[in-house]
PDB file of C-alpha atoms in Angstrom:
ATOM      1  CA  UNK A   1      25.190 -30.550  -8.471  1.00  0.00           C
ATOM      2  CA  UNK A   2      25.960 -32.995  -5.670  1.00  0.00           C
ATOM      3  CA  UNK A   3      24.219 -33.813  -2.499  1.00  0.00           C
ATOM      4  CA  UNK A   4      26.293 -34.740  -0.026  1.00  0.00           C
ATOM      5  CA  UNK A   5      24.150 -36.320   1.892  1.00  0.00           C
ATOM      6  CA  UNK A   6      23.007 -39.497  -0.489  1.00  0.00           C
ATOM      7  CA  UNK A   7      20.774 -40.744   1.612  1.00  0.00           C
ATOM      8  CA  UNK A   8      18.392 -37.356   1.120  1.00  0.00           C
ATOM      9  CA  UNK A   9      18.342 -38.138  -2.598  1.00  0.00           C
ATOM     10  CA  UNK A  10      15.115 -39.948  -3.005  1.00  0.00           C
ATOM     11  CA  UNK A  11      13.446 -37.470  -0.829  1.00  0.00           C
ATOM     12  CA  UNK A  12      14.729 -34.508  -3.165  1.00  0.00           C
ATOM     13  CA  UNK A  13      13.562 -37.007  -6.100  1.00  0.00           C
ATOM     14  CA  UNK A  14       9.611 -37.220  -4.038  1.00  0.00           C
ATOM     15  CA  UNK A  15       9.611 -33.298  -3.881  1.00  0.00           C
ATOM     16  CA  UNK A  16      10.234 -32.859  -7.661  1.00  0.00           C
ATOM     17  CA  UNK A  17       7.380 -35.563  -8.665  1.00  0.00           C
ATOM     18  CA  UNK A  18       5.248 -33.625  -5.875  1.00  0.00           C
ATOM     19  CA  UNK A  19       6.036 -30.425  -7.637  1.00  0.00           C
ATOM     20  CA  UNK A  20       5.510 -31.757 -10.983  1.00  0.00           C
ATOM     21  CA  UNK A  21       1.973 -33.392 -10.062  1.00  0.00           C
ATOM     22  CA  UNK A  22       1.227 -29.678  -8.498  1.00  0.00           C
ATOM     23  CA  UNK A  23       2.119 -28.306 -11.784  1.00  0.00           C
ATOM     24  CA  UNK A  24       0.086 -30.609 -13.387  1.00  0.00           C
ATOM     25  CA  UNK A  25      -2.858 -29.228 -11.346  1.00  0.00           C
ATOM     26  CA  UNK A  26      -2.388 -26.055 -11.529  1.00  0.00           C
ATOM     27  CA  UNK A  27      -1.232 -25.597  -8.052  1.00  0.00           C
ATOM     28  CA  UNK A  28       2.624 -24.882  -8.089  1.00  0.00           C
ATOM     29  CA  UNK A  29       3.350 -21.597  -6.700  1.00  0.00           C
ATOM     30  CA  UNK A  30       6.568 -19.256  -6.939  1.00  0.00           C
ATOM     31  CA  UNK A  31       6.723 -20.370  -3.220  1.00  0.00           C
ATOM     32  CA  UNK A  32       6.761 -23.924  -3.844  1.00  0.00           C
ATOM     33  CA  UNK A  33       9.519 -23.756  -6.286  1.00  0.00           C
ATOM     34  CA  UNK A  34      11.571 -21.624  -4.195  1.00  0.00           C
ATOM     35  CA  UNK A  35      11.556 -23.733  -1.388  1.00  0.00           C
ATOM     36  CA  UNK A  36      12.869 -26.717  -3.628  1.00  0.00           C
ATOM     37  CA  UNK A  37      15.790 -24.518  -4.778  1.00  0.00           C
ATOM     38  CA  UNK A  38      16.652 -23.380  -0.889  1.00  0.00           C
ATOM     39  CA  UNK A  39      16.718 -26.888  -0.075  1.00  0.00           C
ATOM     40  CA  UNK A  40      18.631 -27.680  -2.541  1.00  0.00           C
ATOM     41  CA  UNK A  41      21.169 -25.383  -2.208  1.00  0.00           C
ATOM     42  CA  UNK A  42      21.665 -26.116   1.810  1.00  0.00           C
ATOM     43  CA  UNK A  43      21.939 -29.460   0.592  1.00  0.00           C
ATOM     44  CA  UNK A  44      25.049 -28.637  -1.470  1.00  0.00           C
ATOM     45  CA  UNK A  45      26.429 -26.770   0.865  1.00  0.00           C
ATOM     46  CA  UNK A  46      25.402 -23.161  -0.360  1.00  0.00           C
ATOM     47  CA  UNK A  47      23.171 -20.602   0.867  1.00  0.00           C
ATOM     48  CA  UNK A  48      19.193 -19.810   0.311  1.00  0.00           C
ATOM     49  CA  UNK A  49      18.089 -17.523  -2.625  1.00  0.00           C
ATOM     50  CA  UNK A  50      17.814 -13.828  -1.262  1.00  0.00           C
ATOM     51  CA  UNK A  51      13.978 -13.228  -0.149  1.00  0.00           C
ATOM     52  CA  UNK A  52      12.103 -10.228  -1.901  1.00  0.00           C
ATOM     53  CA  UNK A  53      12.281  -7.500   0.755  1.00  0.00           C
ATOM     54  CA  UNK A  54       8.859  -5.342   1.334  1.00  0.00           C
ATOM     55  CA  UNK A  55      10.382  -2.202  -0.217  1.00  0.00           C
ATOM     56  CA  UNK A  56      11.887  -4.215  -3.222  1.00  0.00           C
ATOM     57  CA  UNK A  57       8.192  -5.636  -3.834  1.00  0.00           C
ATOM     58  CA  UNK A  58       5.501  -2.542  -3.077  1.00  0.00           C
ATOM     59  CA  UNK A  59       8.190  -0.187  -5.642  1.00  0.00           C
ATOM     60  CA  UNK A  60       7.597  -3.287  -7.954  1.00  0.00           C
ATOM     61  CA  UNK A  61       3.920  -3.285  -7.897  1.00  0.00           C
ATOM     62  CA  UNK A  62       3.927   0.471  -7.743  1.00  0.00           C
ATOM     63  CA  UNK A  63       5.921   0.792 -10.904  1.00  0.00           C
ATOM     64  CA  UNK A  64       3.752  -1.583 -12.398  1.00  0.00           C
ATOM     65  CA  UNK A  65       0.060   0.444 -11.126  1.00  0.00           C
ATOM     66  CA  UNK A  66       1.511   3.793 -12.145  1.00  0.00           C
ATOM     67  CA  UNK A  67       2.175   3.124 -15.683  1.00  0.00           C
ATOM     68  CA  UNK A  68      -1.681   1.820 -15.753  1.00  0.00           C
ATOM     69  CA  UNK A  69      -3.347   4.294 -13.718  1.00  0.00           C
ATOM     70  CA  UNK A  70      -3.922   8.279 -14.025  1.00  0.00           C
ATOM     71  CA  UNK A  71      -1.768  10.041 -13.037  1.00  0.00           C
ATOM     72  CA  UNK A  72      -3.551  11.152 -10.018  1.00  0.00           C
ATOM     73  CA  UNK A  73      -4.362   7.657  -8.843  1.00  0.00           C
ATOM     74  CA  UNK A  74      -0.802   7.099  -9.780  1.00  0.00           C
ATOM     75  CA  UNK A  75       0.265   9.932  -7.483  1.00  0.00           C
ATOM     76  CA  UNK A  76      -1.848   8.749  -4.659  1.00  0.00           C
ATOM     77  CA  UNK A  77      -0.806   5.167  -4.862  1.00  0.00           C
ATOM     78  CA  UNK A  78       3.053   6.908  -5.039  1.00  0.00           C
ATOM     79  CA  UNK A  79       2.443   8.464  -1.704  1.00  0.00           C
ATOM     80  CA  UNK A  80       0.752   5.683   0.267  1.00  0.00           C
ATOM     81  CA  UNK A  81       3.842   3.099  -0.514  1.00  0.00           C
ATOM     82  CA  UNK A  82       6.139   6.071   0.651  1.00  0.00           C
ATOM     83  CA  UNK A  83       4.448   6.109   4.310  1.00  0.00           C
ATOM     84  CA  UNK A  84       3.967   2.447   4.357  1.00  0.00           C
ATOM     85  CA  UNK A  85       7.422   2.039   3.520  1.00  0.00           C
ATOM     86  CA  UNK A  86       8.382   4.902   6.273  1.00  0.00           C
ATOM     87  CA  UNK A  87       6.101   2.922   8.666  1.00  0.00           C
ATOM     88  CA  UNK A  88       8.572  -0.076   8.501  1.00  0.00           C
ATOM     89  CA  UNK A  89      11.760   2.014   8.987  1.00  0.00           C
ATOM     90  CA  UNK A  90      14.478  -0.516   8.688  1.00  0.00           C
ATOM     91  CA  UNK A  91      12.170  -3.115   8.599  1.00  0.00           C
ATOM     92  CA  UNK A  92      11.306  -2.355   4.591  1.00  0.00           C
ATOM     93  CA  UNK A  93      14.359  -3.842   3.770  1.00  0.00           C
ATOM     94  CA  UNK A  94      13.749  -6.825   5.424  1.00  0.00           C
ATOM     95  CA  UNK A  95      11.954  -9.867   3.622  1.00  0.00           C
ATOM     96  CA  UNK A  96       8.823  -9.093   3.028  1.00  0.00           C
ATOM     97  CA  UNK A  97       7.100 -12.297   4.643  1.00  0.00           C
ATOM     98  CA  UNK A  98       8.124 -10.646   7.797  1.00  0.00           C
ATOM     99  CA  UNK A  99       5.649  -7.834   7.386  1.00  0.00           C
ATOM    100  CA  UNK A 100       2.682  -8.492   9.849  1.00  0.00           C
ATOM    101  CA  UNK A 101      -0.991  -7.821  10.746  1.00  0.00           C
ATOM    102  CA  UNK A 102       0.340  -5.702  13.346  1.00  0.00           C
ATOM    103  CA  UNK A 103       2.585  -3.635  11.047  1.00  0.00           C
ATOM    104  CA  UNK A 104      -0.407  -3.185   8.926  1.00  0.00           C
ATOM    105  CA  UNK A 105      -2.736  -2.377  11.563  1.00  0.00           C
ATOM    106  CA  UNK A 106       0.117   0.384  13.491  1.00  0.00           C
ATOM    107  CA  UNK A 107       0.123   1.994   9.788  1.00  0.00           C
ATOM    108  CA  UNK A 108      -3.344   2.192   9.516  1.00  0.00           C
ATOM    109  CA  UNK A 109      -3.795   4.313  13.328  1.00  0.00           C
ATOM    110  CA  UNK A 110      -0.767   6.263  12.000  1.00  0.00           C
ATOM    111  CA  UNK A 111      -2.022   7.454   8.618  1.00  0.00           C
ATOM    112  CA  UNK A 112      -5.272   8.420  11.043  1.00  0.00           C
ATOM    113  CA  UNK A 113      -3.535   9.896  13.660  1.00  0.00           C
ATOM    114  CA  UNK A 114      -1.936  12.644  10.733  1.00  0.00           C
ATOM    115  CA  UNK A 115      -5.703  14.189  10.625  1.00  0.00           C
ATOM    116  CA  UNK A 116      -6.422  12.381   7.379  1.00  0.00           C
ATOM    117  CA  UNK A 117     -10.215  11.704   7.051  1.00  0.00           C
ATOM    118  CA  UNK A 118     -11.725   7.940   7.652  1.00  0.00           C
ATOM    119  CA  UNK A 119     -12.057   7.514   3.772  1.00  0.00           C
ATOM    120  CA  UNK A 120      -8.620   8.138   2.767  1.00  0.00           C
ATOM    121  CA  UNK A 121      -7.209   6.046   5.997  1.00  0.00           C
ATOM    122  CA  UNK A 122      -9.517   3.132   4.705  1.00  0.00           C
ATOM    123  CA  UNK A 123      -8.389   3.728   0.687  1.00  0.00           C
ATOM    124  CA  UNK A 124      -4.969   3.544   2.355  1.00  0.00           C
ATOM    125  CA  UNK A 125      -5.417   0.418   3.798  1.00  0.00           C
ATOM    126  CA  UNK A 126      -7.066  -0.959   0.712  1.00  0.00           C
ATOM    127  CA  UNK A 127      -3.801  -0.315  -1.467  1.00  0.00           C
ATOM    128  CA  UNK A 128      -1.362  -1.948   1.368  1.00  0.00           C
ATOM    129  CA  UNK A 129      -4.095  -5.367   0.811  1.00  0.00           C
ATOM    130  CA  UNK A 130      -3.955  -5.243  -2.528  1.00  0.00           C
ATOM    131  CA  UNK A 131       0.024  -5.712  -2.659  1.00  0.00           C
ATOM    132  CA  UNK A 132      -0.172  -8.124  -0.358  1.00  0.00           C
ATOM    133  CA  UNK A 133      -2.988 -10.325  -1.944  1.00  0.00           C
ATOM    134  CA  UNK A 134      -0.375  -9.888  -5.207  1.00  0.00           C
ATOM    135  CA  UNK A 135       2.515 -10.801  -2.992  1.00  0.00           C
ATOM    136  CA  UNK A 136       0.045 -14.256  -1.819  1.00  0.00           C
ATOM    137  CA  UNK A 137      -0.832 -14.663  -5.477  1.00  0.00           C
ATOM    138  CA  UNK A 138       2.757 -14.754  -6.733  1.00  0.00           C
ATOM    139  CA  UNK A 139       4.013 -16.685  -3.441  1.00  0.00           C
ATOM    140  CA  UNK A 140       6.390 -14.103  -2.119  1.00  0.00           C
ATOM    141  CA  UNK A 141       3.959 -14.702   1.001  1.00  0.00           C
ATOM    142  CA  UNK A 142       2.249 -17.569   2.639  1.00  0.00           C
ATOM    143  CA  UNK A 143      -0.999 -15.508   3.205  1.00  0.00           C
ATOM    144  CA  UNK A 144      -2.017 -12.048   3.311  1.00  0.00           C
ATOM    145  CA  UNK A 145      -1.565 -10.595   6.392  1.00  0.00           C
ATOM    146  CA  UNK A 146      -3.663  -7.129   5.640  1.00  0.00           C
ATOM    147  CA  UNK A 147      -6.884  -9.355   5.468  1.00  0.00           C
ATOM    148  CA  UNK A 148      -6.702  -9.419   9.640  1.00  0.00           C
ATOM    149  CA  UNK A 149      -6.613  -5.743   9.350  1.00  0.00           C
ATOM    150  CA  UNK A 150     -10.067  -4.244   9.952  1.00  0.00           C
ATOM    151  CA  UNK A 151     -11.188  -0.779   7.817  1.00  0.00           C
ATOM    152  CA  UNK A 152     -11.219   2.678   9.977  1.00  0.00           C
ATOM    153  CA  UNK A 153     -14.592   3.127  11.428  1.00  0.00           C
ATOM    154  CA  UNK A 154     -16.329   6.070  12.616  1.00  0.00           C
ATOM    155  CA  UNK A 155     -15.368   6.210  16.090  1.00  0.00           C
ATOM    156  CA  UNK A 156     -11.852   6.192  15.700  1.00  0.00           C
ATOM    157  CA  UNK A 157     -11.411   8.383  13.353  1.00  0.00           C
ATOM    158  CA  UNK A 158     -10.017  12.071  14.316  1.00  0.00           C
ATOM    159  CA  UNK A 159     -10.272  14.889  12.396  1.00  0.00           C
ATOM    160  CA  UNK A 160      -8.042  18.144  13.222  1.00  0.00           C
ATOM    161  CA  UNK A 161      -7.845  21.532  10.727  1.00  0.00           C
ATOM    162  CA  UNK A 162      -4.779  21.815   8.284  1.00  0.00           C
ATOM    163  CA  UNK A 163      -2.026  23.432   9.522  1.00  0.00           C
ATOM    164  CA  UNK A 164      -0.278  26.853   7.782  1.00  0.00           C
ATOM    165  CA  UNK A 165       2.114  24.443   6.601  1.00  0.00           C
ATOM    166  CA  UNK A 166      -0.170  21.951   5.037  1.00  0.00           C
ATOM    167  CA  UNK A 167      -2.142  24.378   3.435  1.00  0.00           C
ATOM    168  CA  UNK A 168       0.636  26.261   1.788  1.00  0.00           C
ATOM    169  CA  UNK A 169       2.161  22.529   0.349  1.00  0.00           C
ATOM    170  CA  UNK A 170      -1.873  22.131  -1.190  1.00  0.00           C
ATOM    171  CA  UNK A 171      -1.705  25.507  -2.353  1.00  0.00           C
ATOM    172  CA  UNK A 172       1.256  24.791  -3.998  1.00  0.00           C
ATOM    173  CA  UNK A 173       0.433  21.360  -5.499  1.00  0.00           C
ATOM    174  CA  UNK A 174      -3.018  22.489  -6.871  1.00  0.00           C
ATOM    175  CA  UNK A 175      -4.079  23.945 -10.185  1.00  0.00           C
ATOM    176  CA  UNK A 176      -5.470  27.476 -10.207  1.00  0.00           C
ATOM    177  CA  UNK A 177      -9.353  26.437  -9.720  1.00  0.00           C
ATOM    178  CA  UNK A 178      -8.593  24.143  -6.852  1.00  0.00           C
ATOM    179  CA  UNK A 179      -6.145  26.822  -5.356  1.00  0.00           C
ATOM    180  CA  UNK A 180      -9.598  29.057  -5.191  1.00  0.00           C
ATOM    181  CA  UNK A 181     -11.568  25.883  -3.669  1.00  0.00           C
ATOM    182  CA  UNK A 182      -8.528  25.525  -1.299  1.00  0.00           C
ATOM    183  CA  UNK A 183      -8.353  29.064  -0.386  1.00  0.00           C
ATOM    184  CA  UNK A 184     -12.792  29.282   0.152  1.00  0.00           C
ATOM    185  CA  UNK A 185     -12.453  26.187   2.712  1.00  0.00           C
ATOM    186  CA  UNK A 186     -10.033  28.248   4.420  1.00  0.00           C
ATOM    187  CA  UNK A 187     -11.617  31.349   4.800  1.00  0.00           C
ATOM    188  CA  UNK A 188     -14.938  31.012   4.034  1.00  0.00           C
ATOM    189  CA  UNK A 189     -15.211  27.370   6.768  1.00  0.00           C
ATOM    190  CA  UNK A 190     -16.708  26.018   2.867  1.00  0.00           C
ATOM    191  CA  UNK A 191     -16.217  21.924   2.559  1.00  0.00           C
ATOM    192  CA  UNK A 192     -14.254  21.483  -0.603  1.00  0.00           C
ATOM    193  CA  UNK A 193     -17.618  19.475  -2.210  1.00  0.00           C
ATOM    194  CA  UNK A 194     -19.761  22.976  -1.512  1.00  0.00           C
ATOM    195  CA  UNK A 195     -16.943  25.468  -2.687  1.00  0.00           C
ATOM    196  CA  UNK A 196     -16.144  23.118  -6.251  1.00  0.00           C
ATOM    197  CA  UNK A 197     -20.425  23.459  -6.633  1.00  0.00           C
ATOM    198  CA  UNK A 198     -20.778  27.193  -6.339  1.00  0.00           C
ATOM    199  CA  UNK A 199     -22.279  29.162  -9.093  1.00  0.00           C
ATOM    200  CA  UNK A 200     -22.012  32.569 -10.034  1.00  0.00           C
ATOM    201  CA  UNK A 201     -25.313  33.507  -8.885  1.00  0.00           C
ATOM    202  CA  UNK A 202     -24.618  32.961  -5.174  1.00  0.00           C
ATOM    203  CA  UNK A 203     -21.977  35.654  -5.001  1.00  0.00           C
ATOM    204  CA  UNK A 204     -23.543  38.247  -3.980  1.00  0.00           C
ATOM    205  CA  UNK A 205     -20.373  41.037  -4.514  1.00  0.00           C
ATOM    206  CA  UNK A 206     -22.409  44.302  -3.150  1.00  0.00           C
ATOM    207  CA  UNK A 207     -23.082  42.640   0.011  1.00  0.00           C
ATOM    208  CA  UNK A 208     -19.618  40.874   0.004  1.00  0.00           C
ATOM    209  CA  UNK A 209     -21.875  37.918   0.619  1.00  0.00           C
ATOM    210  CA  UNK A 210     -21.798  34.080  -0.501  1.00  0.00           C
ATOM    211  CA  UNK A 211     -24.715  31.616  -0.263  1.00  0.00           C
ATOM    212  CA  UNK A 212     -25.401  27.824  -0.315  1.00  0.00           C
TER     213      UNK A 212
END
């Protein structure tokens, strides 16, 4: 390696005894050592290491959750780095320390605006921190920028009934007990908590009657 510039060299030499004291502390970050290398290479005439893009880094994480997690949670966390990543558009293949608060906060009133309830917005929102606080950790990002993101509250959170559509794509992703659950909600205006709670002795089949 050559820098071509000799009179940067004792700088260069500073930043690796600053690294190395970091080290020493406990300090250095993936960040810090990347940046060294970037300069480096500029100063040689070459150009910067490739930054992680956002899609490159949430499939990472995800492929690292879903091998750890049921695999409903692992289904779930599937999904929610699909819309996040659908959010961005062409954005998710941009580095990922170009993903801001704002991005995180339009994806949050999206997810809410699809009719999804206040709890799974907010466990939404959750997920998209928690790859970001990894992404800080590992110093793919200066800070998280899902920690200026407040949760859903109460007022702005919309519910509307499933459409045909919807409901045929539950039906058809559901076992055969949560299919009749699925299919009581519909016709029967049950909440899925009352209709998995039922007993046989509130069917009342002469009257064609149900209580609860």
């Amino acid at each position: 390696m050559c820098i071509r510039d000799r009179d940067k060299a004792p700088a260069v030499l500073e930043r690796f005894l600053d690294l190395a004291r970091k080290a020493q502390a406990g300090e250095l970050t993936a960040a810090d050592g990347q940046a060294l290398v970037n300069d480096l290479l500029v100063a040689t005439g070459q150009d910067k290491l490739p930054d992680a893009t956002a899609r490159a880094f949430f499939e990472t994480y995800l492929a690292d959750k879903v091998t750890t997690r049921a695999a409903s949670t692992g289904k779930r966390y599937r999904a929610v780095v699909h819309r996040f990543l659908d959010h961005l558009g062409p954005r998710a293949d941009r580095p990922l320390r170009l993903v801001t608060s704002a991005d995180v906060s339009a994806f949050r009133d999206a997810e809410a605006s699809t009719g999804l309830n206040r709890t799974t917005v907010n466990l939404s929102l959750v997920f998209v921190r928690s790859v970001l606080e990894q992404a800080r950790r590992e110093g793919a990002v200066e800070r998280n920028v899902a920690e200026a993101v407040g949760n859903l509250d109460g007022e702005h959170a919309e519910r509307r009934a499933f459409s045909r559509e919807e409901i045929t794509r539950l039906l058809a992703d559901a076992s055969p007990d949560w299919q009749t659950a699925i299919h009581l909600a519909v016709y029967a205006g049950f909440r899925l908590s009352d209709a998995t709670a039922l007993r046989w002795d509130q069917f009342d089949v002469s009257r064609g009657a149900v209580s609860y």
